[in-house]
């Protein structure tokens, strides 16, 4: 038998593994969880090997797959996140109500993403897209809330239907389902282009959790089982980035829409639909940042930060230039590994303490120092501070915004960037630093199998922050493969038209600075170690650590400034209210047992029939 | 970039670092003296800051655990790294690679290290101080970056040494203070915020939260934080001089600009009271951000100041 490695083989294998995981979990819970580890790691290895196969088409029954540069890029990020997170499944088996179903759905979600990213035609894309939605919809209620799943499904269904409409519209117009050729043709037809842009765009924006579709994200991420939150934030959400990439880059939006629009004597820097996308991104950044700052739940905070980061991704993609798309793709990568690591650190904390409420925690650095370091590295990357991967992507995005003079969108992005210092610091301060609560005095460090993926993700953040060009070369290939300008990379330097940085050099100089600081520190007399409760308290006598821990309402003065601002949730609640009112009216009018109403309808029907026959 | 350039650049960076230490620490002492004269006091000797730093470094202090120490090293390391990138007159360690974002984000490494160490001490006053410092940062950084955006868009480069060089082509007329007066005003207000001068002194507020982040420090840790303070003043003032006052070509020009900006900021501080933290945010999100956007629109749409 000719055994050749191909995408369809990987997908079929993952599908088989998901069934196997279900069966084995029934026998032994740990064994089933190990299947998810092995299967996702094996799939990652195979996809990495498949880089040479880009461009080839393979079939699996009626499903067709073509591996593209961008599909490969997204798949590898996704698989890396899945593979790292799967280690946590082992520890969560006793905590879940249906461990067998969880393991199966976990692998099915992975199959779904892989299939969607390597789909050749829209039907395959849609089938696998739905697989992602359904698999994750059933996993989310394993956590804290069933309602979260309903919200998630309501949004996803809207996105899927919108995409389906777009797919059928394009089929009607061009008579083909093939993604690349249809999107290329659509670029030449303004109506088709705008329909594809809006319908597929909505599906992408919903998955990414961009304003105004962001409210499902904190609910789903915050309530999903702890090992699945990093999958949602680091992995599945990025599928939305994939959909957005399809409509702005694979369908060349600059060709499809006119840029020849003058505004106050200055030509617009990008087409109007792209502008709309970028504005939504800017609003998401501001809304996500403000909401993240005011959260007390560790996981909800990271979830809202994903909303803000989705904003950067969408702005970068909307600009559709060489540097900006590169920045967006790099941000997808950097944020995937950083937010997965942050969520995993949160999961480790939950595993040991059983709570995600930040004001109940504190001082865990003295008990879980490695988890602290993982979280620290993750937030440095999320805040866009060197020497982490997140800095590179933010620099690229800011540099391209400055180059185009997009003052208002950039102001929102700057706000989000500085605002991220606030929200990422809050868990650091409230959960890990400060006073150790008495009830957590005997908490242990996370078990080694949990540490392993967390350390791996942290190393990735650091390594690709110091040597980003390893990833950027691949990203550059992705860009040229869809006809965008590539990136200018020179050794360790990244060169933009209006500035350059050398990340490796920054790290060398920072390292030198740190070395000098360390020498100064070690050169002078050793400090006397004092217990944590030995504090300056302005002559108050306080003996309970909880009273000396500043964690509740951390940013209260800042929050007060926007407490009364209108919330998107109110808008949706109003819509829900109106729909249910309409339903109530319909049921009152049509499904009534009141004799008067029944008589009225009988009379109307009779009159209509008579009237019809007379005319 | 080959090894030779890296080595020479690093050497230049180290020289700039040493210069920054002596220059800014002396100047801080001199400014203390000037401020004292305004208060009708005699004031300390001009080298008092040196005395303070070295005294603290040699004292035996306390430590609240490893993050308390590590944070201080990370903070000083980050700030010294940032200072090494700063162009002084025509001397720049890595011309072209001293991107403006390095000063914003590498500086943030230092700030994060300090915040980490301060909260790691376990004192709630430190936590409150850090919360205020971060909140204030949201205030001043956004208007400042919008002005920088206008500047980068206008001059087509984000390298600080190149931005300074652009302004040196035809004397005073090419300085950004002349070409972008609104932006310079915003920049100066933001500089006051960065320096933590009154009215933006909320996060230190000695009488209210016992010096905020610094509450638990003593001994060499406090000495290192004083060093850090001098370096961060050097970075902030130099950035203003390079971005708005056309850098400097001669030693005299450099001294006049730098001393002028720093002494002015210190004197303004003496005349004002302290804002509450929500007042800081409200203030920055009223006038400075509006003026910054106006400046950006003037540059982008009218092409003035390019």
Coordinates of C-alpha atoms in Angstrom, one line a residue, chain A residues 31-548:
Chain A
X31 CA -5.8 6.6 29.2
X32 CA -8.4 8.6 27.2
X33 CA -6.8 11.9 28.1
X34 CA -3.4 10.5 27.0
X35 CA -5.0 9.8 23.6
X36 CA -5.7 13.5 23.2
X37 CA -2.1 14.3 24.0
X38 CA -0.6 11.8 21.6
X39 CA -3.1 12.5 18.8
X40 CA -2.6 16.3 18.9
X41 CA 1.1 16.0 19.2
X42 CA 1.3 13.5 16.3
X43 CA -1.0 15.8 14.2
X44 CA 1.3 18.7 14.9
X45 CA 4.4 16.7 13.9
X46 CA 2.7 15.6 10.7
X47 CA 1.5 19.0 9.8
X48 CA 5.0 20.4 10.3
X49 CA 6.3 17.8 7.9
X50 CA 3.6 18.6 5.4
X51 CA 5.1 22.0 4.6
X52 CA 6.6 20.6 1.5
X53 CA 3.2 19.4 0.3
X54 CA 1.8 22.9 0.0
X55 CA -0.3 23.3 -3.1
X56 CA -1.3 19.7 -3.5
X57 CA -4.9 18.6 -3.5
X58 CA -6.2 15.5 -1.7
X59 CA -9.6 14.0 -1.2
X60 CA -11.4 12.3 1.7
X61 CA -14.6 11.0 0.3
X62 CA -16.4 14.0 -1.1
X63 CA -14.3 16.5 0.9
X64 CA -11.5 18.2 -0.9
X65 CA -8.4 19.7 0.8
X66 CA -5.7 21.9 -0.6
X67 CA -2.9 22.9 1.7
X68 CA -2.1 26.6 1.3
X69 CA 0.6 28.6 2.8
X70 CA -1.8 30.5 5.0
X71 CA -3.8 27.4 5.9
X72 CA -0.6 25.7 7.0
X73 CA 0.5 28.7 9.1
X74 CA -2.9 28.8 10.9
X75 CA -3.0 25.0 11.3
X76 CA 0.4 24.8 12.9
X77 CA -0.4 27.5 15.5
X78 CA -3.7 25.9 16.3
X79 CA -2.1 22.4 16.6
X80 CA 0.7 23.7 18.8
X81 CA -1.9 25.3 21.2
X82 CA -4.0 22.1 21.2
X83 CA -1.0 19.9 21.8
X84 CA 0.3 22.0 24.7
X85 CA -3.1 22.3 26.3
X86 CA -3.9 18.6 26.0
X87 CA -1.6 17.8 28.9
X88 CA -4.1 19.6 31.2
X89 CA -6.9 17.2 30.2
X90 CA -5.2 14.4 32.2
X91 CA -5.7 16.4 35.4
X92 CA -9.2 17.5 34.6
X93 CA -10.7 14.0 34.0
X94 CA -11.9 13.6 37.5
X95 CA -13.4 17.1 37.5
X96 CA -15.6 16.7 34.4
X97 CA -19.1 15.2 34.3
X98 CA -18.6 13.5 31.0
X99 CA -14.8 12.9 30.5
X100 CA -15.3 10.5 27.5
X101 CA -17.4 13.1 25.6
X102 CA -14.9 15.8 26.5
X103 CA -12.0 14.0 25.1
X104 CA -13.9 13.1 21.9
X105 CA -15.1 16.6 21.4
X106 CA -11.7 18.0 22.1
X107 CA -10.3 16.1 19.2
X108 CA -13.3 16.8 17.1
X109 CA -12.8 20.5 17.6
X110 CA -9.2 20.0 16.5
X111 CA -10.3 18.1 13.4
X112 CA -12.7 20.9 12.6
X113 CA -10.1 23.6 12.7
X114 CA -7.6 21.6 10.7
X115 CA -10.3 20.8 8.1
X116 CA -11.5 24.3 7.8
X117 CA -7.9 25.7 7.4
X118 CA -7.0 23.3 4.6
X119 CA -10.4 23.2 2.8
X120 CA -10.3 23.5 -0.9
X121 CA -14.0 24.4 -1.4
X122 CA -16.5 26.3 0.6
X123 CA -18.6 23.3 1.4
X124 CA -15.7 21.6 3.1
X125 CA -14.9 24.8 4.9
X126 CA -18.5 25.1 6.1
X127 CA -18.8 21.5 7.3
X128 CA -15.6 21.8 9.3
X129 CA -16.5 25.2 10.5
X130 CA -19.7 23.8 11.9
X131 CA -17.8 20.9 13.5
X132 CA -15.8 23.5 15.5
X133 CA -18.9 25.3 16.6
X134 CA -20.8 22.1 17.6
X135 CA -17.8 20.4 19.3
X136 CA -17.0 23.5 21.4
X137 CA -20.7 24.2 22.1
X138 CA -21.0 20.9 23.9
X139 CA -17.7 21.3 25.8
X140 CA -18.5 24.8 27.2
X141 CA -21.4 23.6 29.5
X142 CA -19.0 21.1 31.1
X143 CA -17.7 24.1 33.0
X144 CA -19.6 26.5 35.2
X145 CA -22.6 27.6 33.1
X146 CA -25.0 26.2 30.6
X147 CA -26.2 29.7 29.6
X148 CA -22.8 30.6 28.3
X149 CA -23.1 27.8 25.7
X150 CA -26.5 29.2 24.6
X151 CA -25.0 32.6 24.0
X152 CA -22.0 31.1 22.2
X153 CA -24.3 29.1 20.0
X154 CA -26.6 32.0 19.2
X155 CA -23.7 34.1 18.0
X156 CA -22.0 31.2 16.1
X157 CA -25.2 30.2 14.4
X158 CA -25.7 33.8 13.2
X159 CA -22.1 33.7 11.9
X160 CA -22.5 30.3 10.2
X161 CA -25.8 31.2 8.5
X162 CA -24.3 34.5 7.3
X163 CA -21.3 32.6 5.9
X164 CA -23.6 30.0 4.3
X165 CA -25.6 32.8 2.6
X166 CA -22.4 34.2 1.2
X167 CA -21.2 30.8 0.0
X168 CA -24.5 30.1 -1.8
X169 CA -24.6 33.6 -3.2
X170 CA -21.1 33.2 -4.6
X171 CA -22.0 29.7 -6.0
X172 CA -25.0 31.2 -7.7
X173 CA -22.8 33.9 -9.2
X174 CA -19.7 32.0 -10.3
X175 CA -21.0 28.4 -10.3
X176 CA -18.1 27.1 -8.2
X177 CA -17.3 26.3 -4.6
X178 CA -13.5 26.5 -4.9
X179 CA -12.3 29.0 -2.4
X180 CA -9.3 30.6 -4.1
X181 CA -10.8 30.9 -7.6
X182 CA -14.2 32.1 -6.4
X183 CA -12.6 34.8 -4.2
X184 CA -10.3 35.8 -7.0
X185 CA -13.3 36.2 -9.4
X186 CA -15.3 38.0 -6.7
X187 CA -12.7 40.7 -6.6
X188 CA -13.6 41.7 -10.1
X189 CA -17.3 42.0 -9.3
X190 CA -18.2 44.8 -6.9
X191 CA -21.6 43.2 -5.8
X192 CA -20.1 39.8 -5.2
X193 CA -17.1 41.3 -3.5
X194 CA -19.2 43.3 -1.0
X195 CA -21.5 40.3 -0.3
X196 CA -18.6 38.0 0.3
X197 CA -16.9 40.7 2.4
X198 CA -19.9 41.2 4.7
X199 CA -21.1 37.7 5.0
X200 CA -17.8 35.9 5.5
X201 CA -16.6 38.9 7.5
X202 CA -19.5 38.6 10.0
X203 CA -18.6 34.9 10.5
X204 CA -15.0 35.9 11.1
X205 CA -15.8 38.8 13.4
X206 CA -18.1 36.7 15.5
X207 CA -15.5 34.0 15.9
X208 CA -12.8 36.6 16.8
X209 CA -15.1 38.3 19.2
X210 CA -14.8 41.7 17.7
X211 CA -17.2 44.4 18.8
X212 CA -20.3 44.3 18.6
X213 CA -20.1 40.5 18.7
X214 CA -17.8 40.3 21.7
X215 CA -20.2 39.4 24.5
X216 CA -20.1 35.7 23.9
X217 CA -16.4 35.6 24.5
X218 CA -16.1 36.4 28.2
X219 CA -19.1 34.2 28.9
X220 CA -17.8 31.2 27.0
X221 CA -14.1 31.6 28.0
X222 CA -14.9 32.5 31.6
X223 CA -17.2 29.5 32.1
X224 CA -15.7 26.8 29.9
X225 CA -13.8 24.0 31.7
X226 CA -10.3 25.4 32.6
X227 CA -8.3 23.4 30.0
X228 CA -10.7 24.5 27.2
X229 CA -10.5 28.2 27.8
X230 CA -6.9 28.4 26.4
X231 CA -8.2 26.4 23.4
X232 CA -11.0 28.9 22.8
X233 CA -8.8 32.0 23.2
X234 CA -5.5 30.8 21.8
X235 CA -7.0 28.5 19.1
X236 CA -10.6 28.5 18.0
X237 CA -10.9 32.3 18.1
X238 CA -8.1 32.6 15.6
X239 CA -10.3 30.7 13.1
X240 CA -12.0 34.1 12.9
X241 CA -8.7 35.6 11.9
X242 CA -8.6 33.0 9.1
X243 CA -12.0 34.0 7.8
X244 CA -11.0 37.7 8.0
X245 CA -7.8 36.8 6.1
X246 CA -9.8 35.2 3.4
X247 CA -11.8 38.3 2.6
X248 CA -9.1 40.9 2.8
X249 CA -6.1 39.1 1.5
X250 CA -7.1 36.0 -0.5
X251 CA -9.8 38.1 -2.0
X252 CA -7.6 41.1 -2.8
X253 CA -9.8 43.8 -1.1
X254 CA -7.7 46.6 -2.6
X255 CA -8.6 45.4 -6.1
X256 CA -12.2 44.7 -5.2
X257 CA -13.1 48.0 -3.7
X258 CA -12.1 51.4 -4.9
X259 CA -9.5 53.4 -2.9
X260 CA -10.1 56.4 -5.1
X261 CA -12.2 58.2 -2.6
X262 CA -11.2 61.7 -1.5
X263 CA -11.9 62.9 2.1
X264 CA -11.1 66.6 2.8
X265 CA -8.7 66.7 -0.1
X266 CA -6.8 63.6 0.9
X267 CA -7.2 60.2 -0.7
X268 CA -8.3 57.5 1.7
X269 CA -5.5 55.1 2.6
X270 CA -7.7 52.0 2.3
X271 CA -11.1 51.1 0.8
X272 CA -14.2 52.0 2.8
X273 CA -15.2 48.4 3.8
X274 CA -11.7 47.9 5.2
X275 CA -12.1 51.1 7.0
X276 CA -15.3 49.9 8.6
X277 CA -13.4 46.7 9.7
X278 CA -10.6 48.7 11.2
X279 CA -13.0 51.0 13.1
X280 CA -14.7 47.9 14.5
X281 CA -11.3 46.7 15.5
X282 CA -10.5 50.0 17.2
X283 CA -13.8 49.9 19.1
X284 CA -13.1 46.4 20.2
X285 CA -9.7 47.4 21.6
X286 CA -11.2 50.2 23.7
X287 CA -14.2 48.1 24.9
X288 CA -12.2 45.0 25.5
X289 CA -9.5 47.0 27.5
X290 CA -12.0 48.9 29.6
X291 CA -14.0 45.8 30.4
X292 CA -10.8 43.7 31.2
X293 CA -9.7 46.4 33.6
X294 CA -12.9 46.1 35.6
X295 CA -13.1 42.3 35.9
X296 CA -12.5 40.5 39.2
X297 CA -12.6 37.0 37.6
X298 CA -9.1 35.9 36.4
X299 CA -10.4 34.1 33.4
X300 CA -12.9 36.7 32.3
X301 CA -10.2 39.3 32.4
X302 CA -8.0 37.3 30.0
X303 CA -11.1 36.7 27.9
X304 CA -11.8 40.4 27.6
X305 CA -8.1 40.9 26.8
X306 CA -8.7 38.5 23.9
X307 CA -11.4 40.9 22.6
X308 CA -8.9 43.8 22.7
X309 CA -6.3 41.7 20.9
X310 CA -8.7 40.6 18.3
X311 CA -9.1 44.3 17.6
X312 CA -5.3 44.6 16.7
X313 CA -5.6 41.5 14.5
X314 CA -8.5 42.9 12.6
X315 CA -7.0 46.4 12.2
X316 CA -3.8 44.8 10.9
X317 CA -5.6 42.6 8.4
X318 CA -7.9 45.4 7.3
X319 CA -4.9 47.6 6.3
X320 CA -3.8 44.7 4.0
X321 CA -0.4 46.1 3.4
X322 CA 2.9 44.2 3.6
X323 CA 3.9 45.3 7.1
X324 CA 0.4 45.4 8.6
X325 CA -0.7 42.0 7.5
X326 CA 2.6 40.6 8.7
X327 CA 1.9 42.3 12.0
X328 CA -1.6 40.9 12.2
X329 CA -0.3 37.3 11.4
X330 CA 2.5 37.7 13.9
X331 CA 0.0 38.9 16.4
X332 CA -2.2 35.9 15.8
X333 CA 0.8 33.7 16.6
X334 CA 2.1 35.8 19.5
X335 CA -1.3 36.2 21.1
X336 CA -2.2 32.5 20.6
X337 CA 0.8 31.3 22.6
X338 CA 0.7 34.1 25.2
X339 CA -3.0 33.8 25.9
X340 CA -2.8 30.0 26.0
X341 CA 0.0 30.3 28.5
X342 CA -1.9 32.8 30.6
X343 CA -5.1 30.7 30.6
X344 CA -3.0 27.6 31.5
X345 CA -1.5 29.5 34.4
X346 CA -5.0 30.4 35.5
X347 CA -6.0 26.7 35.1
X348 CA -3.0 25.7 37.3
X349 CA -4.1 28.2 39.9
X350 CA -7.7 26.8 39.8
X351 CA -6.3 23.3 40.0
X352 CA -4.5 24.1 43.3
X353 CA -6.9 26.6 44.9
X354 CA -10.3 26.0 43.3
X355 CA -11.1 29.7 42.6
X356 CA -10.7 32.2 39.8
X357 CA -11.9 35.2 41.9
X358 CA -8.8 37.4 42.2
X359 CA -9.7 39.0 45.6
X360 CA -9.7 35.5 47.2
X361 CA -6.2 34.8 46.1
X362 CA -2.8 36.4 46.7
X363 CA 0.8 35.8 47.4
X364 CA 0.9 32.6 45.3
X365 CA 4.4 33.4 44.1
X366 CA 5.6 32.0 47.4
X367 CA 3.9 28.7 46.7
X368 CA 3.9 28.5 42.8
X369 CA 6.9 30.4 41.6
X370 CA 7.1 28.6 38.2
X371 CA 3.5 29.3 37.4
X372 CA 4.1 32.9 38.3
X373 CA 7.0 33.1 35.9
X374 CA 4.9 31.5 33.1
X375 CA 2.2 34.1 33.7
X376 CA 4.7 36.9 33.9
X377 CA 6.2 35.9 30.5
X378 CA 2.7 35.6 29.0
X379 CA 1.6 39.0 30.1
X380 CA 4.8 40.7 29.0
X381 CA 4.1 39.3 25.6
X382 CA 0.4 40.3 25.7
X383 CA 1.3 43.8 26.8
X384 CA 3.7 44.0 23.9
X385 CA 6.9 44.5 25.9
X386 CA 10.3 43.3 24.6
X387 CA 11.8 40.7 24.6
X388 CA 8.6 38.8 23.8
X389 CA 6.9 37.9 20.6
X390 CA 4.0 40.3 21.3
X391 CA 6.3 43.3 21.1
X392 CA 7.3 42.5 17.5
X393 CA 3.7 42.2 16.3
X394 CA 2.6 45.4 18.1
X395 CA 5.6 47.3 16.7
X396 CA 4.7 46.2 13.2
X397 CA 1.1 47.2 13.6
X398 CA 1.9 50.6 15.1
X399 CA 4.6 51.3 12.6
X400 CA 2.2 50.7 9.7
X401 CA -0.6 52.8 11.4
X402 CA 1.9 55.7 11.8
X403 CA 3.0 55.3 8.2
X404 CA -0.6 55.8 7.1
X405 CA -1.4 58.6 9.5
X406 CA -4.5 56.8 10.9
X407 CA -4.7 59.0 14.0
X408 CA -8.0 58.0 15.5
X409 CA -7.6 54.3 15.1
X410 CA -4.0 54.5 16.3
X411 CA -5.1 56.5 19.3
X412 CA -7.5 53.6 20.2
X413 CA -4.7 51.1 19.7
X414 CA -2.3 53.1 21.9
X415 CA -5.0 53.3 24.5
X416 CA -5.4 49.5 24.3
X417 CA -1.7 49.0 24.5
X418 CA -1.1 51.1 27.6
X419 CA -4.4 49.9 29.0
X420 CA -3.1 46.3 28.7
X421 CA -0.4 47.2 31.3
X422 CA -3.3 47.8 33.7
X423 CA -5.3 44.7 33.2
X424 CA -2.4 42.3 32.9
X425 CA -0.8 43.6 36.0
X426 CA -4.0 43.1 38.1
X427 CA -3.8 39.3 38.3
X428 CA 0.0 39.5 38.7
X429 CA -0.5 41.7 41.7
X430 CA -3.7 40.2 43.2
X431 CA -3.1 36.5 42.5
X432 CA 0.6 36.0 42.6
X433 CA 2.1 39.0 44.6
X434 CA 1.0 40.6 47.8
X435 CA 0.1 38.7 50.9
X436 CA -0.4 35.0 51.0
X437 CA -3.8 34.1 52.3
X438 CA -3.8 31.8 55.4
X439 CA -6.0 29.2 53.6
X440 CA -3.5 28.9 50.8
X441 CA -0.5 28.5 53.0
X442 CA 0.0 24.8 52.0
X443 CA -0.8 25.1 48.3
X444 CA 1.7 23.2 46.1
X445 CA 3.3 24.1 42.8
X446 CA 1.5 22.8 39.7
X447 CA 2.4 19.2 38.9
X448 CA 5.2 18.6 36.4
X449 CA 3.0 17.5 33.5
X450 CA 1.2 20.8 33.8
X451 CA 4.5 22.7 34.0
X452 CA 5.8 21.1 30.8
X453 CA 3.4 22.7 28.3
X454 CA 3.4 26.0 30.2
X455 CA 7.2 26.2 30.1
X456 CA 7.1 25.2 26.4
X457 CA 4.7 28.1 25.6
X458 CA 6.8 30.5 27.6
X459 CA 9.9 29.5 25.8
X460 CA 8.2 30.0 22.5
X461 CA 7.2 33.5 23.5
X462 CA 10.8 34.4 24.4
X463 CA 12.5 32.6 21.6
X464 CA 10.3 34.1 18.9
X465 CA 10.6 37.5 20.6
X466 CA 14.4 37.4 20.4
X467 CA 14.5 35.8 16.9
X468 CA 11.2 36.8 15.4
X469 CA 12.6 36.5 11.9
X470 CA 12.2 32.7 12.1
X471 CA 8.5 33.2 12.1
X472 CA 8.4 36.3 10.0
X473 CA 10.1 34.5 7.1
X474 CA 7.2 32.1 7.0
X475 CA 4.8 34.9 7.3
X476 CA 6.5 36.7 4.5
X477 CA 6.0 33.6 2.3
X478 CA 2.3 33.5 3.3
X479 CA 2.0 37.1 2.2
X480 CA 3.7 36.6 -1.1
X481 CA 1.6 33.5 -1.8
X482 CA -1.6 35.6 -1.7
X483 CA -0.1 38.4 -3.7
X484 CA 0.7 40.8 -0.9
X485 CA 4.0 42.5 -0.4
X486 CA 6.5 40.5 1.7
X487 CA 8.4 41.7 4.7
X488 CA 11.9 43.3 4.5
X489 CA 14.0 41.2 6.8
X490 CA 17.8 41.6 7.1
X491 CA 19.6 39.3 9.4
X492 CA 18.0 39.9 12.8
X493 CA 16.6 43.3 11.7
X494 CA 13.0 44.0 10.7
X495 CA 12.8 47.0 8.3
X496 CA 9.8 49.1 7.7
X497 CA 9.5 52.0 5.3
X498 CA 9.6 54.4 8.2
X499 CA 11.8 52.7 10.8
X500 CA 13.6 49.6 11.7
X501 CA 14.2 47.5 14.8
X502 CA 16.6 44.8 15.7
X503 CA 14.9 42.6 18.4
X504 CA 18.0 40.6 19.1
X505 CA 20.0 43.8 19.7
X506 CA 17.3 45.1 22.1
X507 CA 17.6 41.9 24.0
X508 CA 21.4 42.1 24.1
X509 CA 21.3 45.7 25.4
X510 CA 18.6 44.8 27.9
X511 CA 20.6 41.8 29.0
X512 CA 23.7 44.0 29.5
X513 CA 21.6 46.5 31.5
X514 CA 20.3 43.6 33.7
X515 CA 23.9 42.3 34.1
X516 CA 25.1 45.7 35.4
X517 CA 22.1 45.9 37.7
X518 CA 22.9 42.5 39.0
X519 CA 26.5 43.3 39.6
X520 CA 25.4 46.5 41.5
X521 CA 23.0 44.3 43.5
X522 CA 25.5 41.6 44.4
X523 CA 28.4 44.0 45.0
X524 CA 26.7 45.7 48.0
X525 CA 25.8 44.3 51.4
X526 CA 23.3 41.5 51.6
X527 CA 19.8 42.4 52.8
X528 CA 18.2 41.0 55.9
X529 CA 15.2 38.8 55.0
X530 CA 12.0 39.8 56.8
X531 CA 8.6 38.0 56.8
X532 CA 5.9 39.2 54.5
X533 CA 3.8 40.5 57.4
X534 CA 6.6 42.7 58.7
X535 CA 5.3 45.9 57.1
X536 CA 5.1 49.6 57.4
X537 CA 1.5 50.1 58.4
X538 CA 1.5 53.6 59.9
X539 CA 1.3 52.2 63.5
X540 CA -1.7 50.1 62.9
X541 CA -1.5 46.5 64.2
X542 CA -2.7 44.1 61.6
X543 CA -2.3 40.4 62.0
X544 CA -4.4 39.0 59.2
X545 CA -2.7 38.8 55.8
X546 CA -6.0 39.2 53.9
X547 CA -6.4 42.7 55.4
X548 CA -3.0 43.7 54.1

